[in-house]
């Protein structure tokens, strides 16, 4: 959710990725890319089925209206290939004064190439440009491409009083959707 008392971050300019390979750059998504973003989210759920989490794999993508609003506000970032087609995306919200990564998904055909990490770095640059102190997210503690992956990307698990009211609310909402609260964590990465 977006804190209504906070200013909207400025839209960042198109940034060239420092990584070489399939991803040429990252940028704010265009309005006509919302359907492709939904396709990427659905496809990125398939690996959850392989580890026995079919309920997570079968969750619907973020609704078009939510993605369209994020796109209009400059909060829907995409990593694109050489033909300028999205291969990964991040949806960013403002939660408790931080840039909250609501969703990060990479098309499985582009997995394990550093694209997710590059997109997180892009979001960190976006947050820094907006004067935000950190990135936050909620994720699965035990899924290898979730909690452990984000730890390798510079996030650390928040415990006890470190979990801000907004993050606690998100964790509670996730539990209400049926996600195991014992396996859900909030994480934070400072913006440098």
PDB file of N, CA, C and O in Angstrom, residues 124-125 128 133 189-192:
ATOM      1  N   UNK A 124      16.599   0.164  -6.413  1.00  0.00           N
ATOM      2  CA  UNK A 124      17.357   0.888  -5.386  1.00  0.00           C
ATOM      3  C   UNK A 124      17.769   2.269  -5.900  1.00  0.00           C
ATOM      4  O   UNK A 124      17.714   3.261  -5.159  1.00  0.00           O
ATOM      5  N   UNK A 125      18.171   2.356  -7.156  1.00  0.00           N
ATOM      6  CA  UNK A 125      18.506   3.651  -7.750  1.00  0.00           C
ATOM      7  C   UNK A 125      17.291   4.561  -7.818  1.00  0.00           C
ATOM      8  O   UNK A 125      17.374   5.759  -7.549  1.00  0.00           O
ATOM      9  N   UNK A 128      16.684   5.738  -4.254  1.00  0.00           N
ATOM     10  CA  UNK A 128      17.676   6.746  -3.855  1.00  0.00           C
ATOM     11  C   UNK A 128      17.339   8.093  -4.478  1.00  0.00           C
ATOM     12  O   UNK A 128      17.415   9.133  -3.817  1.00  0.00           O
ATOM     13  N   UNK A 133      15.074   5.743   2.132  1.00  0.00           N
ATOM     14  CA  UNK A 133      16.240   5.171   2.782  1.00  0.00           C
ATOM     15  C   UNK A 133      16.514   3.697   2.500  1.00  0.00           C
ATOM     16  O   UNK A 133      17.628   3.228   2.694  1.00  0.00           O
ATOM     17  N   UNK A 189      16.717  -3.681   2.811  1.00  0.00           N
ATOM     18  CA  UNK A 189      18.035  -3.413   2.233  1.00  0.00           C
ATOM     19  C   UNK A 189      18.229  -1.900   2.184  1.00  0.00           C
ATOM     20  O   UNK A 189      17.424  -1.209   1.559  1.00  0.00           O
ATOM     21  N   UNK A 190      19.278  -1.393   2.807  1.00  0.00           N
ATOM     22  CA  UNK A 190      19.517   0.051   2.727  1.00  0.00           C
ATOM     23  C   UNK A 190      19.777   0.480   1.293  1.00  0.00           C
ATOM     24  O   UNK A 190      20.316  -0.277   0.490  1.00  0.00           O
ATOM     25  N   UNK A 191      19.385   1.692   0.982  1.00  0.00           N
ATOM     26  CA  UNK A 191      19.661   2.268  -0.327  1.00  0.00           C
ATOM     27  C   UNK A 191      20.980   3.012  -0.189  1.00  0.00           C
ATOM     28  O   UNK A 191      21.126   3.860   0.683  1.00  0.00           O
ATOM     29  N   UNK A 192      21.936   2.667  -1.016  1.00  0.00           N
ATOM     30  CA  UNK A 192      23.251   3.313  -0.900  1.00  0.00           C
ATOM     31  C   UNK A 192      23.485   4.305  -2.000  1.00  0.00           C
ATOM     32  O   UNK A 192      22.816   4.385  -2.960  1.00  0.00           O
TER      33      UNK A 192
END
